[in-house]
Amino acid sequence: MAIVALRKRWWRRHAFELRLASMFLTVTLSIVCVGKFDRTSSGENIIWLANGLILAFLLLVPRWRWPVYVVVAFSALFVGSTLIRESVAMSLLFNILNTVELLIGAVLLKRKSTELPTFTDARYLMRFVGYACVLAPAVSGTIFAITMQELHHSDFVSTLVGWAVGDGLGIAVVTPTICAILQSRMRNSHLLRRRWFVLVLVLAVTLLVFGQTRVPLMFLVYPFLILVLTEIDLGWAALSTLMVALIAGWYTVHNRGPLSFSQNVSTEWRAAVLQ
């Protein structure tokens, strides 16, 4: 009991620093993963996970702590971009726009300093989709498209759509998932010792469904995700959903899995349909 009490006291004392460190590490790793596994042959990101991670942290902390979180988030974005060999100029452009995008979504969603996200509320969910998944990526994507058009004569519409779809999907998939995990704190993790096989089933079914191209079996994933929800808890179900999204996204980007049937549709739009 004394050891448990010491651990709780240590966590309370260093919780702020640990949350900042965890955000920095997860954001950096998410950029490295996207750079390695989730890009098209032309170098475009199919789904940008980092913004969804950062937005989840911003929605869960008081607004008066945002300046520190934004500084750490920008640092993580810059370090991650450097690790995937983006030029300094492009990295600064990308990440300034990412920061603008995040602040638009966070300010519009978190109207009170201590308000917490409630994705089970229909009105909050509609605000989340409208503000964070559509409006914010559209604003930053428009600025990016104008800049690229002026500098490199890139097509405005395709550049805007590529940015908005990738960022919007990342926020839509990741932010609710991370919020559910952090809010639940995996309180029922003790159940995992007895029901770990449920997560193994989700992994096995996901690999089975997306590792073949003969039959479209995507519907098989849902019952197993519901099984995780009922047998363990929402946090583990959310984590399982994110795992499915990442595995399925990898197969789709590499033109494998059920959506490879759509040969007349670009990889970007197949990934959008999947998510």
PDB file of C-alpha atoms in Angstrom:
ATOM      1  CA  MET A   1       0.000   0.000   0.000  1.00  0.00           C
ATOM      2  CA  ALA A   2       2.854   2.372   0.821  1.00  0.00           C
ATOM      3  CA  ILE A   3       4.393   1.785  -2.623  1.00  0.00           C
ATOM      4  CA  VAL A   4       1.064   2.468  -4.336  1.00  0.00           C
ATOM      5  CA  ALA A   5       0.647   5.677  -2.340  1.00  0.00           C
ATOM      6  CA  LEU A   6       4.166   6.802  -3.289  1.00  0.00           C
ATOM      7  CA  ARG A   7       3.459   6.119  -6.958  1.00  0.00           C
ATOM      8  CA  LYS A   8       0.246   8.152  -6.858  1.00  0.00           C
ATOM      9  CA  ARG A   9       2.000  11.020  -5.108  1.00  0.00           C
ATOM     10  CA  TRP A  10       4.860  10.946  -7.629  1.00  0.00           C
ATOM     11  CA  TRP A  11       2.388  10.930 -10.523  1.00  0.00           C
ATOM     12  CA  ARG A  12       0.437  13.888  -9.109  1.00  0.00           C
ATOM     13  CA  ARG A  13       3.659  15.827  -8.627  1.00  0.00           C
ATOM     14  CA  HIS A  14       4.972  15.202 -12.140  1.00  0.00           C
ATOM     15  CA  ALA A  15       1.708  14.747 -14.086  1.00  0.00           C
ATOM     16  CA  PHE A  16       2.055  18.002 -16.031  1.00  0.00           C
ATOM     17  CA  GLU A  17       5.591  17.249 -17.226  1.00  0.00           C
ATOM     18  CA  LEU A  18       4.704  13.642 -18.057  1.00  0.00           C
ATOM     19  CA  ARG A  19       1.714  14.725 -20.156  1.00  0.00           C
ATOM     20  CA  LEU A  20       3.884  17.153 -22.100  1.00  0.00           C
ATOM     21  CA  ALA A  21       6.529  14.477 -22.642  1.00  0.00           C
ATOM     22  CA  SER A  22       3.942  11.928 -23.764  1.00  0.00           C
ATOM     23  CA  MET A  23       2.452  14.416 -26.241  1.00  0.00           C
ATOM     24  CA  PHE A  24       5.901  15.240 -27.650  1.00  0.00           C
ATOM     25  CA  LEU A  25       6.814  11.570 -28.093  1.00  0.00           C
ATOM     26  CA  THR A  26       3.488  10.420 -29.555  1.00  0.00           C
ATOM     27  CA  VAL A  27       3.296  13.334 -32.001  1.00  0.00           C
ATOM     28  CA  THR A  28       6.888  12.784 -33.163  1.00  0.00           C
ATOM     29  CA  LEU A  29       6.330   9.032 -33.571  1.00  0.00           C
ATOM     30  CA  SER A  30       3.068   9.593 -35.450  1.00  0.00           C
ATOM     31  CA  ILE A  31       4.887  11.791 -37.991  1.00  0.00           C
ATOM     32  CA  VAL A  32       7.637   9.214 -38.441  1.00  0.00           C
ATOM     33  CA  CYS A  33       5.028   6.471 -38.935  1.00  0.00           C
ATOM     34  CA  VAL A  34       3.114   8.511 -41.506  1.00  0.00           C
ATOM     35  CA  GLY A  35       6.348   9.324 -43.303  1.00  0.00           C
ATOM     36  CA  LYS A  36       7.337   5.661 -43.449  1.00  0.00           C
ATOM     37  CA  PHE A  37       4.047   3.861 -44.078  1.00  0.00           C
ATOM     38  CA  ASP A  38       1.222   6.212 -45.025  1.00  0.00           C
ATOM     39  CA  ARG A  39       2.398   8.287 -47.968  1.00  0.00           C
ATOM     40  CA  THR A  40       1.583   7.996 -51.662  1.00  0.00           C
ATOM     41  CA  SER A  41       4.282   7.624 -54.270  1.00  0.00           C
ATOM     42  CA  SER A  42       4.023  11.383 -54.910  1.00  0.00           C
ATOM     43  CA  GLY A  43       4.823  12.131 -51.260  1.00  0.00           C
ATOM     44  CA  GLU A  44       1.339  13.189 -50.122  1.00  0.00           C
ATOM     45  CA  ASN A  45       0.030  12.145 -46.714  1.00  0.00           C
ATOM     46  CA  ILE A  46      -3.086   9.996 -46.797  1.00  0.00           C
ATOM     47  CA  ILE A  47      -4.004  10.645 -43.177  1.00  0.00           C
ATOM     48  CA  TRP A  48      -2.179  13.114 -40.877  1.00  0.00           C
ATOM     49  CA  LEU A  49      -2.328  11.783 -37.312  1.00  0.00           C
ATOM     50  CA  ALA A  50      -0.286  14.397 -35.444  1.00  0.00           C
ATOM     51  CA  ASN A  51      -2.913  17.157 -35.422  1.00  0.00           C
ATOM     52  CA  GLY A  52      -5.527  14.787 -34.042  1.00  0.00           C
ATOM     53  CA  LEU A  53      -3.204  13.856 -31.177  1.00  0.00           C
ATOM     54  CA  ILE A  54      -2.404  17.453 -30.293  1.00  0.00           C
ATOM     55  CA  LEU A  55      -6.045  18.545 -30.479  1.00  0.00           C
ATOM     56  CA  ALA A  56      -7.005  15.769 -28.042  1.00  0.00           C
ATOM     57  CA  PHE A  57      -4.493  17.074 -25.498  1.00  0.00           C
ATOM     58  CA  LEU A  58      -5.692  20.674 -25.956  1.00  0.00           C
ATOM     59  CA  LEU A  59      -9.321  19.673 -25.428  1.00  0.00           C
ATOM     60  CA  LEU A  60      -8.472  17.835 -22.202  1.00  0.00           C
ATOM     61  CA  VAL A  61      -6.400  20.549 -20.483  1.00  0.00           C
ATOM     62  CA  PRO A  62      -7.459  24.007 -19.217  1.00  0.00           C
ATOM     63  CA  ARG A  63      -7.126  26.811 -21.736  1.00  0.00           C
ATOM     64  CA  TRP A  64      -4.684  28.714 -19.549  1.00  0.00           C
ATOM     65  CA  ARG A  65      -2.172  25.905 -20.099  1.00  0.00           C
ATOM     66  CA  TRP A  66      -2.439  26.010 -23.867  1.00  0.00           C
ATOM     67  CA  PRO A  67       0.633  28.235 -24.497  1.00  0.00           C
ATOM     68  CA  VAL A  68       2.982  25.596 -23.055  1.00  0.00           C
ATOM     69  CA  TYR A  69       1.224  22.773 -24.904  1.00  0.00           C
ATOM     70  CA  VAL A  70       1.318  24.696 -28.200  1.00  0.00           C
ATOM     71  CA  VAL A  71       5.059  25.363 -27.854  1.00  0.00           C
ATOM     72  CA  VAL A  72       5.762  21.677 -27.116  1.00  0.00           C
ATOM     73  CA  ALA A  73       3.415  20.598 -29.921  1.00  0.00           C
ATOM     74  CA  PHE A  74       5.130  22.864 -32.459  1.00  0.00           C
ATOM     75  CA  SER A  75       8.517  21.517 -31.345  1.00  0.00           C
ATOM     76  CA  ALA A  76       7.302  17.940 -31.815  1.00  0.00           C
ATOM     77  CA  LEU A  77       5.891  18.770 -35.255  1.00  0.00           C
ATOM     78  CA  PHE A  78       9.195  20.363 -36.293  1.00  0.00           C
ATOM     79  CA  VAL A  79      11.328  17.495 -34.954  1.00  0.00           C
ATOM     80  CA  GLY A  80       9.061  14.926 -36.622  1.00  0.00           C
ATOM     81  CA  SER A  81       9.179  16.778 -39.935  1.00  0.00           C
ATOM     82  CA  THR A  82      12.972  16.919 -39.698  1.00  0.00           C
ATOM     83  CA  LEU A  83      13.135  13.167 -39.074  1.00  0.00           C
ATOM     84  CA  ILE A  84      11.190  12.477 -42.274  1.00  0.00           C
ATOM     85  CA  ARG A  85      13.596  14.825 -44.114  1.00  0.00           C
ATOM     86  CA  GLU A  86      11.365  17.801 -44.822  1.00  0.00           C
ATOM     87  CA  SER A  87      13.300  20.958 -45.636  1.00  0.00           C
ATOM     88  CA  VAL A  88      13.436  23.602 -42.908  1.00  0.00           C
ATOM     89  CA  ALA A  89      11.406  26.086 -44.973  1.00  0.00           C
ATOM     90  CA  MET A  90       8.656  23.578 -45.802  1.00  0.00           C
ATOM     91  CA  SER A  91       8.652  22.267 -42.253  1.00  0.00           C
ATOM     92  CA  LEU A  92       8.094  25.775 -40.884  1.00  0.00           C
ATOM     93  CA  LEU A  93       5.305  26.409 -43.388  1.00  0.00           C
ATOM     94  CA  PHE A  94       3.582  23.086 -42.692  1.00  0.00           C
ATOM     95  CA  ASN A  95       3.770  23.386 -38.942  1.00  0.00           C
ATOM     96  CA  ILE A  96       2.757  27.034 -38.673  1.00  0.00           C
ATOM     97  CA  LEU A  97      -0.347  26.110 -40.657  1.00  0.00           C
ATOM     98  CA  ASN A  98      -0.852  23.004 -38.517  1.00  0.00           C
ATOM     99  CA  THR A  99      -0.728  25.184 -35.406  1.00  0.00           C
ATOM    100  CA  VAL A 100      -3.244  27.640 -36.885  1.00  0.00           C
ATOM    101  CA  GLU A 101      -5.510  24.723 -37.744  1.00  0.00           C
ATOM    102  CA  LEU A 102      -5.306  23.277 -34.237  1.00  0.00           C
ATOM    103  CA  LEU A 103      -6.018  26.599 -32.545  1.00  0.00           C
ATOM    104  CA  ILE A 104      -9.081  27.213 -34.729  1.00  0.00           C
ATOM    105  CA  GLY A 105     -10.537  23.836 -33.799  1.00  0.00           C
ATOM    106  CA  ALA A 106      -9.589  24.062 -30.120  1.00  0.00           C
ATOM    107  CA  VAL A 107     -10.882  27.620 -29.581  1.00  0.00           C
ATOM    108  CA  LEU A 108     -14.217  26.910 -31.270  1.00  0.00           C
ATOM    109  CA  LEU A 109     -14.732  23.614 -29.418  1.00  0.00           C
ATOM    110  CA  LYS A 110     -13.498  24.541 -25.940  1.00  0.00           C
ATOM    111  CA  ARG A 111     -15.534  27.642 -25.102  1.00  0.00           C
ATOM    112  CA  LYS A 112     -14.870  27.359 -21.359  1.00  0.00           C
ATOM    113  CA  SER A 113     -11.455  26.807 -19.818  1.00  0.00           C
ATOM    114  CA  THR A 114     -12.389  23.592 -18.001  1.00  0.00           C
ATOM    115  CA  GLU A 115     -14.942  22.237 -20.506  1.00  0.00           C
ATOM    116  CA  LEU A 116     -14.219  18.612 -21.461  1.00  0.00           C
ATOM    117  CA  PRO A 117     -15.022  16.947 -24.793  1.00  0.00           C
ATOM    118  CA  THR A 118     -18.245  14.906 -24.859  1.00  0.00           C
ATOM    119  CA  PHE A 119     -18.307  12.923 -28.081  1.00  0.00           C
ATOM    120  CA  THR A 120     -21.392  11.022 -26.928  1.00  0.00           C
ATOM    121  CA  ASP A 121     -23.382  14.282 -27.185  1.00  0.00           C
ATOM    122  CA  ALA A 122     -24.822  14.762 -30.691  1.00  0.00           C
ATOM    123  CA  ARG A 123     -24.497  18.562 -30.677  1.00  0.00           C
ATOM    124  CA  TYR A 124     -20.882  18.433 -29.545  1.00  0.00           C
ATOM    125  CA  LEU A 125     -20.137  15.793 -32.178  1.00  0.00           C
ATOM    126  CA  MET A 126     -21.610  17.972 -34.929  1.00  0.00           C
ATOM    127  CA  ARG A 127     -19.556  20.950 -33.717  1.00  0.00           C
ATOM    128  CA  PHE A 128     -16.443  18.759 -33.683  1.00  0.00           C
ATOM    129  CA  VAL A 129     -16.997  17.584 -37.256  1.00  0.00           C
ATOM    130  CA  GLY A 130     -17.879  21.067 -38.528  1.00  0.00           C
ATOM    131  CA  TYR A 131     -15.172  23.055 -36.743  1.00  0.00           C
ATOM    132  CA  ALA A 132     -12.242  20.655 -36.267  1.00  0.00           C
ATOM    133  CA  CYS A 133     -12.627  18.224 -39.186  1.00  0.00           C
ATOM    134  CA  VAL A 134     -13.929  20.570 -41.914  1.00  0.00           C
ATOM    135  CA  LEU A 135     -13.514  24.292 -41.165  1.00  0.00           C
ATOM    136  CA  ALA A 136     -10.036  24.313 -39.576  1.00  0.00           C
ATOM    137  CA  PRO A 137      -8.379  22.068 -42.241  1.00  0.00           C
ATOM    138  CA  ALA A 138     -10.127  24.089 -44.973  1.00  0.00           C
ATOM    139  CA  VAL A 139      -8.695  27.377 -43.646  1.00  0.00           C
ATOM    140  CA  SER A 140      -5.121  26.124 -43.278  1.00  0.00           C
ATOM    141  CA  GLY A 141      -5.425  24.132 -46.518  1.00  0.00           C
ATOM    142  CA  THR A 142      -6.532  27.236 -48.428  1.00  0.00           C
ATOM    143  CA  ILE A 143      -3.511  29.200 -47.204  1.00  0.00           C
ATOM    144  CA  PHE A 144      -1.235  26.272 -48.129  1.00  0.00           C
ATOM    145  CA  ALA A 145      -2.811  25.889 -51.576  1.00  0.00           C
ATOM    146  CA  ILE A 146      -2.410  29.611 -52.327  1.00  0.00           C
ATOM    147  CA  THR A 147       1.226  29.507 -51.192  1.00  0.00           C
ATOM    148  CA  MET A 148       2.048  26.431 -53.291  1.00  0.00           C
ATOM    149  CA  GLN A 149       0.279  27.886 -56.288  1.00  0.00           C
ATOM    150  CA  GLU A 150       2.361  31.056 -56.069  1.00  0.00           C
ATOM    151  CA  LEU A 151       5.677  29.281 -55.391  1.00  0.00           C
ATOM    152  CA  HIS A 152       5.396  26.111 -57.486  1.00  0.00           C
ATOM    153  CA  HIS A 153       2.338  26.701 -59.729  1.00  0.00           C
ATOM    154  CA  SER A 154       0.594  23.749 -58.086  1.00  0.00           C
ATOM    155  CA  ASP A 155      -3.062  23.084 -58.817  1.00  0.00           C
ATOM    156  CA  PHE A 156      -5.063  24.973 -56.182  1.00  0.00           C
ATOM    157  CA  VAL A 157      -7.998  22.557 -55.867  1.00  0.00           C
ATOM    158  CA  SER A 158      -5.996  19.324 -55.673  1.00  0.00           C
ATOM    159  CA  THR A 159      -3.574  20.854 -53.141  1.00  0.00           C
ATOM    160  CA  LEU A 160      -6.439  22.107 -50.966  1.00  0.00           C
ATOM    161  CA  VAL A 161      -8.296  18.787 -51.130  1.00  0.00           C
ATOM    162  CA  GLY A 162      -5.147  16.803 -50.326  1.00  0.00           C
ATOM    163  CA  TRP A 163      -4.442  18.904 -47.232  1.00  0.00           C
ATOM    164  CA  ALA A 164      -8.042  19.118 -46.000  1.00  0.00           C
ATOM    165  CA  VAL A 165      -8.818  15.424 -46.480  1.00  0.00           C
ATOM    166  CA  GLY A 166      -5.603  14.188 -44.839  1.00  0.00           C
ATOM    167  CA  ASP A 167      -5.871  16.515 -41.851  1.00  0.00           C
ATOM    168  CA  GLY A 168      -9.625  16.149 -41.487  1.00  0.00           C
ATOM    169  CA  LEU A 169      -9.429  12.361 -41.484  1.00  0.00           C
ATOM    170  CA  GLY A 170      -6.584  12.364 -38.976  1.00  0.00           C
ATOM    171  CA  ILE A 171      -8.529  14.569 -36.567  1.00  0.00           C
ATOM    172  CA  ALA A 172     -11.774  12.634 -37.058  1.00  0.00           C
ATOM    173  CA  VAL A 173     -10.094   9.283 -36.350  1.00  0.00           C
ATOM    174  CA  VAL A 174      -7.522  10.183 -33.702  1.00  0.00           C
ATOM    175  CA  THR A 175      -8.979  12.957 -31.523  1.00  0.00           C
ATOM    176  CA  PRO A 176     -12.067  11.080 -30.219  1.00  0.00           C
ATOM    177  CA  THR A 177      -9.967   7.940 -29.788  1.00  0.00           C
ATOM    178  CA  ILE A 178      -7.235   9.604 -27.714  1.00  0.00           C
ATOM    179  CA  CYS A 179      -9.816  11.531 -25.675  1.00  0.00           C
ATOM    180  CA  ALA A 180     -11.630   8.276 -24.878  1.00  0.00           C
ATOM    181  CA  ILE A 181      -8.370   6.584 -23.867  1.00  0.00           C
ATOM    182  CA  LEU A 182      -7.170   9.444 -21.665  1.00  0.00           C
ATOM    183  CA  GLN A 183     -10.572  10.115 -20.095  1.00  0.00           C
ATOM    184  CA  SER A 184     -11.162   6.442 -19.273  1.00  0.00           C
ATOM    185  CA  ARG A 185      -7.514   6.042 -18.144  1.00  0.00           C
ATOM    186  CA  MET A 186      -7.925   2.330 -18.940  1.00  0.00           C
ATOM    187  CA  ARG A 187      -9.524   1.870 -15.522  1.00  0.00           C
ATOM    188  CA  ASN A 188     -10.608  -1.659 -16.390  1.00  0.00           C
ATOM    189  CA  SER A 189      -7.139  -2.734 -17.484  1.00  0.00           C
ATOM    190  CA  HIS A 190      -7.325  -5.523 -14.898  1.00  0.00           C
ATOM    191  CA  LEU A 191      -9.861  -7.186 -17.205  1.00  0.00           C
ATOM    192  CA  LEU A 192      -7.182  -7.322 -19.889  1.00  0.00           C
ATOM    193  CA  ARG A 193      -5.350 -10.049 -17.978  1.00  0.00           C
ATOM    194  CA  ARG A 194      -8.356 -12.324 -18.383  1.00  0.00           C
ATOM    195  CA  ARG A 195      -9.720 -11.114 -21.716  1.00  0.00           C
ATOM    196  CA  TRP A 196      -6.589 -10.273 -23.684  1.00  0.00           C
ATOM    197  CA  PHE A 197      -7.666 -12.760 -26.350  1.00  0.00           C
ATOM    198  CA  VAL A 198     -10.378 -10.297 -27.465  1.00  0.00           C
ATOM    199  CA  LEU A 199      -7.702  -7.844 -28.648  1.00  0.00           C
ATOM    200  CA  VAL A 200      -5.894 -10.684 -30.386  1.00  0.00           C
ATOM    201  CA  LEU A 201      -9.139 -11.536 -32.193  1.00  0.00           C
ATOM    202  CA  VAL A 202      -9.499  -7.928 -33.398  1.00  0.00           C
ATOM    203  CA  LEU A 203      -5.919  -7.971 -34.709  1.00  0.00           C
ATOM    204  CA  ALA A 204      -6.385 -11.351 -36.411  1.00  0.00           C
ATOM    205  CA  VAL A 205      -9.679 -10.396 -38.054  1.00  0.00           C
ATOM    206  CA  THR A 206      -8.262  -7.059 -39.240  1.00  0.00           C
ATOM    207  CA  LEU A 207      -5.276  -8.769 -40.854  1.00  0.00           C
ATOM    208  CA  LEU A 208      -7.589 -11.367 -42.411  1.00  0.00           C
ATOM    209  CA  VAL A 209     -10.000  -8.780 -43.823  1.00  0.00           C
ATOM    210  CA  PHE A 210      -7.422  -6.359 -45.225  1.00  0.00           C
ATOM    211  CA  GLY A 211      -4.720  -8.864 -46.124  1.00  0.00           C
ATOM    212  CA  GLN A 212      -6.775 -10.296 -48.993  1.00  0.00           C
ATOM    213  CA  THR A 213      -8.464  -8.852 -52.070  1.00  0.00           C
ATOM    214  CA  ARG A 214     -10.884 -11.606 -53.036  1.00  0.00           C
ATOM    215  CA  VAL A 215     -13.912 -10.810 -50.863  1.00  0.00           C
ATOM    216  CA  PRO A 216     -15.004  -7.472 -49.259  1.00  0.00           C
ATOM    217  CA  LEU A 217     -15.309  -8.490 -45.600  1.00  0.00           C
ATOM    218  CA  MET A 218     -14.876  -5.146 -43.834  1.00  0.00           C
ATOM    219  CA  PHE A 219     -18.158  -5.614 -41.954  1.00  0.00           C
ATOM    220  CA  LEU A 220     -16.544  -8.441 -39.947  1.00  0.00           C
ATOM    221  CA  VAL A 221     -14.423  -5.951 -37.981  1.00  0.00           C
ATOM    222  CA  TYR A 222     -17.348  -4.237 -36.248  1.00  0.00           C
ATOM    223  CA  PRO A 223     -18.630  -7.132 -34.085  1.00  0.00           C
ATOM    224  CA  PHE A 224     -15.146  -7.683 -32.675  1.00  0.00           C
ATOM    225  CA  LEU A 225     -14.750  -3.989 -31.818  1.00  0.00           C
ATOM    226  CA  ILE A 226     -18.095  -4.152 -30.018  1.00  0.00           C
ATOM    227  CA  LEU A 227     -16.820  -7.245 -28.215  1.00  0.00           C
ATOM    228  CA  VAL A 228     -13.837  -5.251 -26.903  1.00  0.00           C
ATOM    229  CA  LEU A 229     -16.223  -2.523 -25.737  1.00  0.00           C
ATOM    230  CA  THR A 230     -18.483  -4.930 -23.845  1.00  0.00           C
ATOM    231  CA  GLU A 231     -15.791  -7.242 -22.491  1.00  0.00           C
ATOM    232  CA  ILE A 232     -13.211  -4.609 -21.450  1.00  0.00           C
ATOM    233  CA  ASP A 233     -14.104  -0.895 -21.780  1.00  0.00           C
ATOM    234  CA  LEU A 234     -14.378   2.151 -24.033  1.00  0.00           C
ATOM    235  CA  GLY A 235     -10.688   3.043 -23.748  1.00  0.00           C
ATOM    236  CA  TRP A 236      -9.513  -0.305 -25.090  1.00  0.00           C
ATOM    237  CA  ALA A 237     -12.249  -0.245 -27.754  1.00  0.00           C
ATOM    238  CA  ALA A 238     -11.011   3.173 -28.884  1.00  0.00           C
ATOM    239  CA  LEU A 239      -7.419   1.939 -28.980  1.00  0.00           C
ATOM    240  CA  SER A 240      -8.535  -1.103 -31.000  1.00  0.00           C
ATOM    241  CA  THR A 241     -10.354   1.177 -33.451  1.00  0.00           C
ATOM    242  CA  LEU A 242      -7.195   3.205 -33.969  1.00  0.00           C
ATOM    243  CA  MET A 243      -5.225  -0.006 -34.518  1.00  0.00           C
ATOM    244  CA  VAL A 244      -7.738  -1.118 -37.171  1.00  0.00           C
ATOM    245  CA  ALA A 245      -7.574   2.293 -38.883  1.00  0.00           C
ATOM    246  CA  LEU A 246      -3.768   2.198 -39.063  1.00  0.00           C
ATOM    247  CA  ILE A 247      -3.565  -1.383 -40.349  1.00  0.00           C
ATOM    248  CA  ALA A 248      -6.343  -0.864 -42.873  1.00  0.00           C
ATOM    249  CA  GLY A 249      -4.790   2.428 -43.988  1.00  0.00           C
ATOM    250  CA  TRP A 250      -1.431   0.762 -44.602  1.00  0.00           C
ATOM    251  CA  TYR A 251      -2.985  -1.957 -46.777  1.00  0.00           C
ATOM    252  CA  THR A 252      -5.065   0.593 -48.707  1.00  0.00           C
ATOM    253  CA  VAL A 253      -2.107   2.903 -49.388  1.00  0.00           C
ATOM    254  CA  HIS A 254      -0.189  -0.095 -50.742  1.00  0.00           C
ATOM    255  CA  ASN A 255      -3.096  -0.995 -53.046  1.00  0.00           C
ATOM    256  CA  ARG A 256      -4.061  -4.086 -51.098  1.00  0.00           C
ATOM    257  CA  GLY A 257      -7.189  -5.111 -49.265  1.00  0.00           C
ATOM    258  CA  PRO A 258     -10.892  -4.903 -50.185  1.00  0.00           C
ATOM    259  CA  LEU A 259     -10.732  -1.348 -51.517  1.00  0.00           C
ATOM    260  CA  SER A 260      -8.164  -2.293 -54.146  1.00  0.00           C
ATOM    261  CA  PHE A 261     -11.174  -3.328 -56.249  1.00  0.00           C
ATOM    262  CA  SER A 262     -11.744   0.380 -56.978  1.00  0.00           C
ATOM    263  CA  GLN A 263      -9.103   0.725 -59.663  1.00  0.00           C
ATOM    264  CA  ASN A 264     -10.638   3.907 -61.128  1.00  0.00           C
ATOM    265  CA  VAL A 265     -10.381   5.741 -57.800  1.00  0.00           C
ATOM    266  CA  SER A 266      -7.162   7.376 -56.609  1.00  0.00           C
ATOM    267  CA  THR A 267      -5.337   6.080 -53.543  1.00  0.00           C
ATOM    268  CA  GLU A 268      -6.178   9.284 -51.646  1.00  0.00           C
ATOM    269  CA  TRP A 269      -9.916   8.834 -52.143  1.00  0.00           C
ATOM    270  CA  ARG A 270      -9.802   5.114 -51.364  1.00  0.00           C
ATOM    271  CA  ALA A 271      -8.164   5.994 -48.057  1.00  0.00           C
ATOM    272  CA  ALA A 272     -10.795   8.674 -47.436  1.00  0.00           C
ATOM    273  CA  VAL A 273     -13.608   6.192 -48.078  1.00  0.00           C
ATOM    274  CA  LEU A 274     -11.926   3.669 -45.787  1.00  0.00           C
ATOM    275  CA  GLN A 275     -11.571   6.066 -42.858  1.00  0.00           C
TER     276      GLN A 275
END
